[in-house]
């Protein structure tokens, strides 16, 4: 149901009616004065989920596992039973499934999220008798389905019954003639379409064959790869170890790692782990992992057991369910300061985020023999449609300079990306942290935090060249004590003075907060501090600006930010408007539109550091006609915007449409 919220701006009366955490679309009509050509704006917004764009980045934190523990389940085990982990009830926790391939009886135990399981539930599934048993989500509805694979000669018949989320399975489909001739069979989402695919591993050769599911119970396309050179043997396992939305594969007790697990991370294209050009580079570290585990069982699985968002390793030994939970030695990963652009028909997303720091050789930096040293990096994700996202897992957008053997003002933590694409070149403006005692870009020694704005360029948005001689802002009066932070960029090709590049930046002097200013420039490498202009009405930091060229009365600048709902303890996305880019409709005495906000738990209940999709990141918003505009928006969902609570942040996704009236 859409809820109407009438908001008075610039002195008009206000009636609040938004529902906190409401996932349904919210429609609001906001009255404005002072804008020629329109008197109100209709906003319709929907928030799709607090981690819909980016799940918490365990990409290179998730390779650590804790100690084993055991849970005893009351199972009358026999040699005909097969053990799997899958989410039968759709609660995003895996349940323990035991299927007797002779009797056809399925027993499943609901995962409780604390390492324990509930009492047994039973289902009689005769279609899976005398065949290989697999449980996975084959139709993409979020609940597990049952699959039986029966191999006859050089082909297989795959029978799938679809789960209803309550422990029932029906609507059986059959795929016949699938060219599977034998081997170990597992299933998981290899290409990120939310529909499970089949993986067949031939242990004697190390070959891996993949059949991609289309969501209807058929597997029309295939690809082949191999484990890695001469590695053979072992038991294949599958699961999303690094939480990037793509299944990873591992071997348990293979020829080269006989005491536990060895994983290769899925790339989404049917390959796993480092490609030839990545072997021996820093990327290799992020694409493989090994874990020692000496239990006697040879039936390992990967699943979500303890509700911390990280995958767990699980083995079944008759009478017990052993599992090892994954953790990151006290360091949480996070994503924040999201910047979103519409690039052709797809989307690109850059975030600041925590990533394990490596040394110049690509080896982890150890503290007390544990790989715990972190750094803030720029992380990159992409989407074909704005709704289905993929994280670049082999490396950040670029490493901190110290990881490549350099020293200087630009080599420490890197954050706050803002990207503009002009004439085929991507320009990324980023904030470099400079701590007291370090040199700033003009050679002085910083007396306080003295961050600068840096620039990198790219031809594809993936591979970057960094400008290192200085930051892009020049002529600071007190460079050793001035901090530039949370820049926001707009490209205005018809600027009357030819200064197409607009930078909004907040600054501090001697650690004291000042204000937002705008600097316009004809050159993206140089913004003159002496030409800064006063900006009023901008609220909060770390957001994104667009503009509606076709708005009635001429261009309107649109900035997405966040504001506290006065009737609830939760922040909402909000919109600020400006005709000239200097005076923004926002200050502490006024009320604003409340767009749909986070539906997450307390740790992810608020939204901060928002991004608004504009065409090529220039600022131009997508125009639908009839004075109507559309954009996706992303936000860091967290309990608070500062440590330690920001360390739980994930990137949520929403959609906005608005019409000038």
XYZ file of C-alpha atoms in Angstrom:
661
model
C 0.000 0.000 0.000
C 1.307 3.433 -0.847
C 1.299 5.935 1.996
C 0.798 9.625 1.360
C 3.081 12.065 3.159
C 2.331 15.760 2.725
C 5.346 17.824 3.663
C 5.475 21.596 3.898
C 8.743 23.215 2.951
C 9.694 26.853 3.482
C 7.094 27.541 6.149
C 4.136 25.401 5.051
C 2.407 22.986 7.456
C 3.595 19.398 7.848
C 1.825 16.064 8.319
C 4.074 13.031 8.894
C 2.835 9.611 7.876
C 5.765 7.441 6.850
C 6.120 3.955 8.273
C 9.561 3.177 9.658
C 11.192 0.180 7.994
C 8.326 -0.144 5.534
C 9.491 -2.090 2.481
C 6.417 -1.115 0.430
C 6.596 1.901 -1.900
C 6.063 5.288 -0.272
C 4.511 8.189 -2.172
C 4.912 11.745 -0.905
C 3.838 15.123 -2.248
C 6.133 17.931 -1.159
C 5.106 21.569 -1.538
C 7.798 24.089 -2.513
C 7.924 27.841 -2.862
C 10.613 29.921 -4.465
C 11.012 27.728 -7.563
C 9.778 29.122 -10.862
C 7.917 26.522 -12.945
C 6.653 24.198 -10.188
C 5.062 24.378 -6.745
C 5.345 20.749 -5.612
C 7.079 17.468 -6.334
C 5.584 13.969 -6.152
C 8.126 11.424 -4.831
C 7.617 7.672 -5.045
C 10.315 5.510 -3.509
C 10.897 1.871 -2.630
C 13.739 0.292 -0.664
C 14.617 -3.230 -1.756
C 16.749 -4.305 1.179
C 19.449 -3.170 3.583
C 22.089 -5.355 1.864
C 20.518 -5.578 -1.581
C 23.426 -3.913 -3.371
C 26.386 -5.166 -1.328
C 26.387 -7.757 1.435
C 29.001 -7.067 4.100
C 32.393 -7.401 2.499
C 33.894 -10.599 3.828
C 35.809 -10.866 0.573
C 39.211 -11.272 2.165
C 38.151 -11.400 5.787
C 36.193 -14.587 5.356
C 39.147 -16.899 4.956
C 39.491 -17.455 8.691
C 37.543 -20.068 10.606
C 37.165 -20.516 14.334
C 37.279 -23.612 16.489
C 35.189 -26.704 15.949
C 32.097 -27.401 17.968
C 29.567 -30.212 17.789
C 25.812 -30.618 17.829
C 24.295 -34.042 18.399
C 21.257 -34.800 16.236
C 18.967 -37.732 16.867
C 19.288 -39.574 13.552
C 18.934 -43.250 12.862
C 21.842 -43.200 10.411
C 22.506 -45.816 7.773
C 24.819 -46.019 4.795
C 22.026 -45.070 2.377
C 21.684 -41.574 3.859
C 23.117 -38.440 2.258
C 23.816 -35.205 4.148
C 23.273 -31.704 2.718
C 22.873 -28.142 3.988
C 20.178 -25.953 2.424
C 17.680 -23.271 3.399
C 14.378 -25.153 3.414
C 12.288 -22.456 5.117
C 13.697 -19.328 3.438
C 15.041 -17.660 6.604
C 18.572 -17.295 5.141
C 19.889 -19.918 7.565
C 20.830 -23.349 6.346
C 19.026 -26.406 7.671
C 20.493 -29.902 7.993
C 19.027 -32.382 5.486
C 19.400 -36.181 5.572
C 17.958 -38.159 2.704
C 17.707 -41.939 2.448
C 18.154 -42.733 -1.246
C 16.612 -46.201 -0.796
C 13.530 -45.457 1.324
C 12.963 -41.935 -0.042
C 12.560 -40.403 3.417
C 13.880 -36.874 3.966
C 14.611 -35.624 7.472
C 15.436 -31.953 7.890
C 16.350 -30.020 10.998
C 15.696 -26.282 11.097
C 18.779 -24.133 11.718
C 18.220 -21.875 14.716
C 21.007 -19.407 13.984
C 23.027 -20.132 17.125
C 24.731 -23.316 15.998
C 21.827 -25.481 17.104
C 19.039 -27.180 15.181
C 15.407 -27.858 15.952
C 13.563 -31.150 15.983
C 13.272 -33.375 12.923
C 10.770 -32.732 10.133
C 10.045 -35.466 7.603
C 8.987 -35.584 3.971
C 8.615 -38.577 1.699
C 10.285 -37.897 -1.637
C 10.066 -40.963 -3.828
C 11.286 -39.146 -6.969
C 14.812 -39.065 -5.596
C 15.218 -42.748 -4.834
C 18.310 -44.533 -6.088
C 19.941 -41.372 -7.412
C 22.456 -38.748 -6.389
C 20.859 -36.325 -3.945
C 21.317 -32.536 -4.040
C 19.438 -29.687 -2.306
C 19.680 -26.134 -3.673
C 17.507 -23.245 -4.881
C 16.957 -24.063 -8.543
C 14.151 -21.592 -9.324
C 15.480 -18.561 -7.453
C 12.624 -18.115 -4.975
C 14.851 -18.163 -1.897
C 13.980 -21.644 -0.612
C 15.665 -24.978 -1.220
C 14.485 -27.503 -3.781
C 15.305 -31.213 -3.963
C 17.152 -32.723 -6.921
C 17.941 -36.318 -7.818
C 20.568 -37.069 -10.452
C 20.448 -40.523 -12.062
C 23.323 -41.312 -14.424
C 22.858 -43.926 -17.138
C 25.822 -44.390 -19.427
C 26.874 -41.017 -20.822
C 23.829 -38.977 -19.773
C 21.781 -38.162 -16.707
C 18.184 -37.502 -15.778
C 17.710 -34.696 -13.267
C 14.473 -34.665 -11.272
C 13.652 -31.533 -9.253
C 10.833 -30.944 -6.761
C 10.345 -27.362 -5.614
C 10.188 -26.276 -1.995
C 7.287 -24.238 -0.668
C 9.172 -22.801 2.321
C 7.296 -24.933 4.841
C 8.996 -28.258 4.276
C 6.831 -29.431 1.383
C 8.087 -30.111 -2.147
C 6.024 -30.383 -5.339
C 5.811 -29.236 -8.966
C 8.363 -31.758 -10.169
C 10.304 -31.107 -13.390
C 12.568 -33.500 -15.261
C 15.615 -32.722 -17.389
C 16.643 -35.747 -19.418
C 19.692 -36.389 -21.539
C 21.985 -34.054 -19.597
C 25.481 -35.232 -20.632
C 26.721 -36.152 -17.161
C 28.572 -39.451 -17.163
C 29.773 -39.622 -13.567
C 31.795 -37.869 -10.897
C 31.019 -35.988 -7.687
C 27.954 -33.759 -8.055
C 27.165 -30.563 -6.129
C 24.956 -27.537 -6.870
C 25.193 -23.796 -6.264
C 24.741 -20.432 -7.970
C 27.845 -20.018 -10.117
C 26.763 -17.135 -12.358
C 24.908 -14.945 -9.867
C 21.416 -15.305 -11.327
C 20.056 -16.736 -8.033
C 19.333 -20.063 -9.739
C 21.432 -23.095 -8.812
C 23.724 -24.753 -11.332
C 25.292 -28.230 -11.279
C 29.002 -28.862 -10.840
C 30.492 -32.275 -11.602
C 34.025 -32.985 -10.411
C 36.132 -35.849 -11.764
C 38.643 -36.543 -9.021
C 41.013 -38.624 -11.111
C 41.686 -35.783 -13.554
C 40.727 -32.637 -11.620
C 38.255 -31.624 -14.347
C 35.158 -29.559 -13.502
C 32.049 -29.559 -15.693
C 29.233 -27.064 -15.112
C 25.613 -27.145 -16.266
C 23.809 -23.839 -15.830
C 20.215 -23.869 -14.606
C 17.663 -21.618 -16.287
C 15.198 -21.587 -13.370
C 12.699 -23.926 -15.039
C 14.421 -27.180 -14.165
C 16.422 -27.336 -17.394
C 20.195 -26.984 -17.892
C 20.693 -25.869 -21.495
C 24.255 -24.473 -21.376
C 27.530 -25.838 -20.051
C 31.190 -25.025 -19.571
C 34.322 -26.861 -18.438
C 37.405 -25.957 -16.454
C 39.799 -27.735 -14.110
C 40.722 -27.483 -10.483
C 44.259 -26.177 -10.768
C 47.010 -27.934 -12.668
C 47.910 -31.280 -11.106
C 45.598 -31.120 -8.070
C 43.374 -34.204 -8.046
C 41.368 -36.290 -5.621
C 39.443 -35.144 -2.583
C 35.783 -34.395 -1.948
C 34.295 -31.384 -3.737
C 32.405 -28.796 -1.661
C 30.505 -25.714 -2.782
C 29.253 -22.541 -1.127
C 29.683 -18.781 -1.061
C 32.782 -18.601 1.120
C 33.604 -14.946 0.414
C 30.028 -13.595 0.370
C 30.121 -12.065 -3.093
C 26.940 -13.771 -4.319
C 28.797 -16.398 -6.372
C 29.416 -19.988 -5.366
C 32.997 -20.979 -4.628
C 34.362 -24.510 -4.814
C 36.729 -26.353 -2.550
C 38.335 -29.717 -2.182
C 38.507 -31.624 1.068
C 41.657 -33.749 1.398
C 42.942 -33.366 -2.121
C 46.343 -34.506 -3.367
C 48.038 -31.248 -2.314
C 46.102 -30.414 0.860
C 45.382 -33.696 2.613
C 44.594 -32.265 6.062
C 41.597 -30.074 5.297
C 39.996 -27.686 2.836
C 41.403 -25.767 -0.144
C 39.081 -23.217 -1.781
C 39.046 -21.400 -5.102
C 36.750 -18.385 -5.390
C 34.092 -18.341 -8.102
C 34.453 -15.694 -10.807
C 30.911 -15.878 -12.209
C 32.099 -17.118 -15.605
C 32.602 -20.784 -14.809
C 36.186 -20.356 -13.625
C 37.538 -20.408 -10.089
C 40.499 -18.859 -8.345
C 43.366 -16.963 -9.962
C 43.595 -16.758 -13.719
C 47.036 -17.282 -15.295
C 47.897 -13.590 -15.233
C 46.956 -13.303 -11.556
C 49.193 -16.091 -10.267
C 52.047 -14.567 -8.336
C 50.288 -11.209 -7.948
C 48.495 -9.650 -4.985
C 45.224 -10.799 -6.529
C 46.089 -14.444 -5.981
C 45.848 -14.047 -2.214
C 42.218 -12.927 -2.469
C 41.167 -15.823 -4.694
C 42.374 -18.875 -2.756
C 42.276 -20.085 0.845
C 43.195 -23.191 2.820
C 42.000 -24.510 6.160
C 43.209 -27.388 8.257
C 40.577 -29.733 9.671
C 41.380 -33.242 10.825
C 37.991 -34.821 11.504
C 37.628 -38.340 10.158
C 34.526 -37.725 8.059
C 34.722 -37.190 4.325
C 31.349 -35.444 3.922
C 32.103 -31.714 4.233
C 29.620 -28.932 3.452
C 29.549 -25.123 3.426
C 26.564 -23.274 4.873
C 25.130 -20.447 6.964
C 24.844 -21.818 10.494
C 25.210 -19.103 13.114
C 23.503 -16.037 11.585
C 26.606 -13.825 11.468
C 26.434 -13.463 7.682
C 29.566 -15.546 7.142
C 29.743 -19.050 5.746
C 30.592 -21.960 8.053
C 32.283 -25.292 7.426
C 30.234 -28.321 8.430
C 30.946 -32.056 8.547
C 28.672 -34.904 9.475
C 29.939 -37.777 11.560
C 27.244 -40.321 12.446
C 25.742 -39.149 15.717
C 27.201 -35.637 15.511
C 27.147 -32.537 13.348
C 30.518 -30.781 13.597
C 30.877 -27.261 12.351
C 33.524 -24.596 12.334
C 32.236 -21.040 12.269
C 34.019 -18.370 10.322
C 35.164 -15.165 11.927
C 37.613 -12.344 11.240
C 39.664 -12.176 14.413
C 37.584 -9.343 15.814
C 37.639 -7.192 12.670
C 34.351 -6.582 10.932
C 34.291 -5.695 7.267
C 32.142 -2.844 6.034
C 31.128 -0.738 3.043
C 30.220 2.956 3.160
C 30.340 6.173 1.060
C 28.669 4.562 -1.952
C 28.887 6.253 -5.357
C 26.566 4.979 -8.092
C 26.529 5.753 -11.824
C 24.420 4.593 -14.748
C 26.927 3.469 -17.364
C 25.226 2.601 -20.634
C 22.564 0.014 -19.879
C 24.284 -1.142 -16.679
C 25.493 0.366 -13.443
C 28.783 0.763 -11.622
C 29.248 1.219 -7.895
C 32.308 2.235 -5.911
C 32.406 2.228 -2.131
C 34.871 2.930 0.590
C 35.397 -0.286 2.507
C 37.640 -2.312 4.734
C 40.009 -4.661 2.952
C 42.895 -6.625 4.378
C 46.177 -4.965 3.673
C 48.878 -6.998 1.948
C 52.571 -6.316 1.545
C 54.421 -5.538 -1.673
C 54.561 -9.227 -2.578
C 50.857 -9.780 -2.061
C 51.350 -11.654 1.200
C 49.157 -10.886 4.209
C 50.601 -8.620 6.865
C 50.682 -10.554 10.138
C 50.274 -9.281 13.683
C 50.980 -11.948 16.311
C 50.877 -14.502 13.478
C 47.348 -13.449 12.548
C 46.366 -11.631 9.367
C 44.459 -8.803 10.992
C 45.935 -5.602 9.564
C 43.327 -3.660 7.654
C 43.052 -0.585 5.518
C 40.299 1.442 3.904
C 40.296 0.982 0.146
C 38.049 1.785 -2.805
C 36.013 -1.313 -3.700
C 34.245 -1.869 -7.020
C 30.972 -3.610 -7.933
C 28.924 -3.727 -11.120
C 25.431 -4.659 -12.241
C 23.795 -5.359 -15.606
C 20.486 -3.842 -14.485
C 20.967 -2.075 -11.143
C 19.300 -4.833 -9.135
C 21.717 -7.759 -9.384
C 25.188 -6.843 -8.150
C 28.629 -8.430 -8.469
C 31.679 -7.521 -6.402
C 35.200 -7.438 -7.807
C 36.837 -9.950 -5.496
C 40.407 -10.262 -6.749
C 41.520 -6.813 -5.593
C 40.242 -3.382 -4.605
C 39.920 -0.734 -7.311
C 43.534 0.112 -6.500
C 45.774 -0.615 -3.561
C 46.989 1.867 -1.001
C 50.328 3.116 -2.214
C 52.234 1.639 0.707
C 51.138 -1.809 -0.496
C 53.021 -1.157 -3.719
C 56.181 0.045 -1.990
C 55.534 3.785 -2.191
C 55.469 6.471 0.458
C 53.898 9.897 0.343
C 50.777 11.902 1.027
C 48.560 9.546 -1.033
C 49.685 6.160 0.303
C 47.517 5.657 3.395
C 43.782 4.923 3.695
C 41.746 5.774 0.596
C 38.005 6.483 0.821
C 35.034 8.496 -0.474
C 35.066 7.719 -4.235
C 33.200 9.973 -6.685
C 33.356 8.972 -10.359
C 32.508 10.952 -13.495
C 32.782 9.541 -17.026
C 33.497 12.120 -19.750
C 34.398 11.291 -23.366
C 35.132 7.673 -22.486
C 37.453 8.450 -19.552
C 36.505 7.749 -15.952
C 37.677 10.318 -13.398
C 37.630 9.158 -9.778
C 38.047 11.732 -7.036
C 38.929 10.181 -3.680
C 39.891 11.269 -0.200
C 43.382 10.388 1.039
C 43.865 10.263 4.794
C 46.895 12.192 6.047
C 47.604 11.779 9.748
C 49.442 14.199 12.074
C 53.181 13.945 11.564
C 52.888 12.868 7.925
C 53.685 15.113 4.982
C 50.880 16.738 3.024
C 50.990 17.035 -0.750
C 52.839 20.379 -0.661
C 55.540 19.115 1.679
C 54.462 20.552 5.024
C 54.081 18.281 8.040
C 50.473 17.790 9.089
C 49.697 19.088 12.587
C 46.187 17.565 12.598
C 44.265 15.326 10.205
C 44.974 17.032 6.892
C 43.242 14.909 4.261
C 43.417 15.734 0.572
C 41.357 14.976 -2.521
C 43.184 12.800 -5.033
C 42.417 11.816 -8.638
C 42.673 8.566 -10.608
C 41.695 7.997 -14.248
C 40.600 4.888 -16.135
C 39.472 3.782 -19.579
C 37.163 1.070 -18.260
C 36.276 1.943 -14.663
C 38.256 -1.072 -13.454
C 41.963 -0.373 -14.072
C 43.143 2.969 -12.713
C 46.103 5.339 -13.056
C 46.654 7.510 -10.000
C 47.844 11.113 -9.976
C 50.445 11.258 -7.205
C 52.314 14.573 -7.516
C 49.694 16.478 -5.504
C 46.047 16.610 -4.604
C 43.659 18.354 -6.953
C 42.948 21.318 -4.647
C 45.672 23.985 -4.723
C 46.467 27.205 -2.837
C 45.297 26.171 0.611
C 46.173 28.919 3.088
C 47.180 26.510 5.876
C 47.960 23.193 4.201
C 49.378 21.583 7.349
C 46.132 22.117 9.297
C 43.376 22.005 6.640
C 41.404 18.825 6.041
C 39.310 18.333 2.892
C 36.659 15.652 3.184
C 33.558 14.053 1.633
C 33.857 15.699 -1.780
C 30.834 15.563 -4.103
C 31.348 16.006 -7.845
C 29.143 17.250 -10.700
C 29.988 17.815 -14.354
C 28.098 20.745 -15.928
C 29.037 20.973 -19.628
C 27.271 24.324 -20.177
C 28.817 26.162 -17.238
C 28.746 29.832 -18.345
C 32.414 30.314 -17.415
C 33.615 27.095 -19.009
C 34.287 25.631 -15.552
C 32.536 22.304 -16.156
C 33.924 20.438 -13.144
C 32.173 21.298 -9.886
C 33.525 20.090 -6.568
C 31.618 20.418 -3.320
C 33.831 19.727 -0.345
C 33.560 20.038 3.426
C 36.622 21.315 5.248
C 38.192 21.558 8.690
C 40.854 23.941 9.986
C 42.926 22.920 13.011
C 40.458 20.104 13.597
C 37.448 22.438 13.773
C 34.540 21.861 11.382
C 33.826 24.673 8.915
C 31.311 24.261 6.065
C 30.656 23.094 2.529
C 32.157 25.127 -0.291
C 31.986 24.784 -4.065
C 34.962 25.102 -6.399
C 34.428 25.174 -10.147
C 37.223 24.370 -12.594
C 37.863 23.867 -16.299
C 40.500 21.282 -15.413
C 39.675 18.141 -13.357
C 43.248 18.045 -12.018
C 43.204 21.537 -10.484
C 40.675 23.249 -8.220
C 41.799 26.608 -6.852
C 40.914 27.084 -3.185
C 41.017 30.850 -3.716
C 38.003 30.535 -6.038
C 35.786 28.698 -3.549
C 32.167 29.808 -3.248
C 29.944 29.774 -0.178
C 27.293 27.035 -0.095
C 24.263 27.138 2.205
C 21.674 24.546 3.133
C 23.680 21.387 2.454
C 23.089 18.817 5.182
C 25.208 15.828 6.200
C 28.338 14.522 4.513
C 29.227 11.898 1.934
C 26.329 12.051 -0.493
C 25.790 12.499 -4.243
C 24.392 15.237 -6.484
C 22.420 15.075 -9.721
C 20.467 17.485 -11.843
C 17.182 17.478 -13.741
C 17.860 19.411 -16.942
C 14.281 19.108 -18.205
C 12.633 20.416 -15.026
C 9.996 23.149 -15.449
C 11.663 26.544 -15.323
C 15.111 25.137 -16.066
C 17.699 22.879 -14.467
C 17.155 21.819 -10.865
C 20.013 20.313 -8.874
C 18.987 17.284 -6.804
C 21.045 16.051 -3.871
C 20.279 12.866 -1.951
C 21.124 12.950 1.729
C 19.594 11.643 4.967
C 17.509 13.022 7.814
C 16.093 11.716 11.088
C 12.399 10.846 11.076
C 11.027 13.080 13.868
C 8.531 10.423 14.921
C 10.932 7.498 15.082
C 14.542 6.792 15.895
C 15.539 6.037 12.305
C 17.140 7.958 9.472
C 15.569 8.165 6.021
C 16.966 9.186 2.658
C 15.855 12.671 1.713
C 16.132 15.049 -1.225
C 17.536 18.583 -1.307
C 16.866 20.896 -4.251
C 18.725 23.894 -5.635
C 18.329 26.061 -8.698
C 21.884 27.420 -8.764
C 23.847 24.787 -6.843
C 24.719 27.232 -4.066
C 21.480 27.750 -2.135
C 19.951 24.401 -1.137
C 16.468 23.935 0.295
C 17.444 22.529 3.631
C 18.176 23.804 7.124
C 17.428 22.804 10.705
C 14.073 24.604 10.855
C 12.475 22.853 7.871
C 10.997 19.449 7.092
C 11.862 17.228 4.145
C 10.619 14.242 2.156
C 11.210 10.892 3.790
C 12.094 8.331 1.138
C 11.798 4.597 1.803
C 14.508 3.498 4.201
C 16.308 0.464 5.613
C 14.396 -2.659 6.567
C 17.400 -4.101 8.395
C 18.044 -5.118 12.003
C 19.299 -2.666 14.620
C 22.872 -2.945 13.327
C 21.674 -1.810 9.871
C 18.611 0.255 10.734
C 19.743 3.706 9.536
C 21.053 5.065 6.247
C 24.128 7.229 5.687
C 26.449 8.342 2.860
C 23.974 7.984 -0.012
C 24.563 7.716 -3.741
C 22.134 8.611 -6.531
C 22.504 7.085 -9.991
C 23.166 9.676 -12.662
C 24.100 9.153 -16.288
C 27.864 8.493 -16.456
C 28.122 10.007 -12.982
C 28.007 13.482 -14.539
C 24.937 14.458 -12.546
C 22.384 14.213 -15.347
C 19.338 12.275 -14.168
C 17.383 9.810 -16.262
C 14.365 11.596 -17.780
C 11.153 9.632 -18.402
C 9.148 12.463 -19.959
C 6.204 14.451 -18.561
C 8.434 16.228 -16.011
C 9.291 12.856 -14.422
C 12.736 11.569 -13.464
C 14.063 8.269 -12.159
C 17.119 7.097 -10.247
C 18.336 4.223 -8.132
C 19.814 5.113 -4.774
C 22.224 3.298 -2.488
C 23.050 3.854 1.152
C 25.352 2.568 3.849
C 22.954 0.873 6.268
C 24.274 1.000 9.797
C 23.287 1.857 13.356
C 25.555 4.919 13.329
C 27.914 6.647 10.844
C 31.001 6.377 13.043
C 33.122 3.547 14.521
C 32.552 1.014 15.873
C 28.956 0.771 14.624
C 29.823 1.696 11.043
C 31.908 -1.494 10.946
C 28.660 -3.428 10.405
C 27.608 -1.314 7.410
C 26.241 -2.896 4.249
C 24.960 -1.207 1.101
C 21.182 -1.127 0.639
C 19.361 -0.332 -2.591
C 16.284 1.755 -3.346
C 14.526 3.285 -6.323
C 13.139 6.802 -6.694
C 10.802 8.412 -9.205
C 9.715 12.025 -8.911
C 7.542 14.417 -10.894
C 7.539 18.211 -10.842
C 4.023 19.647 -10.576
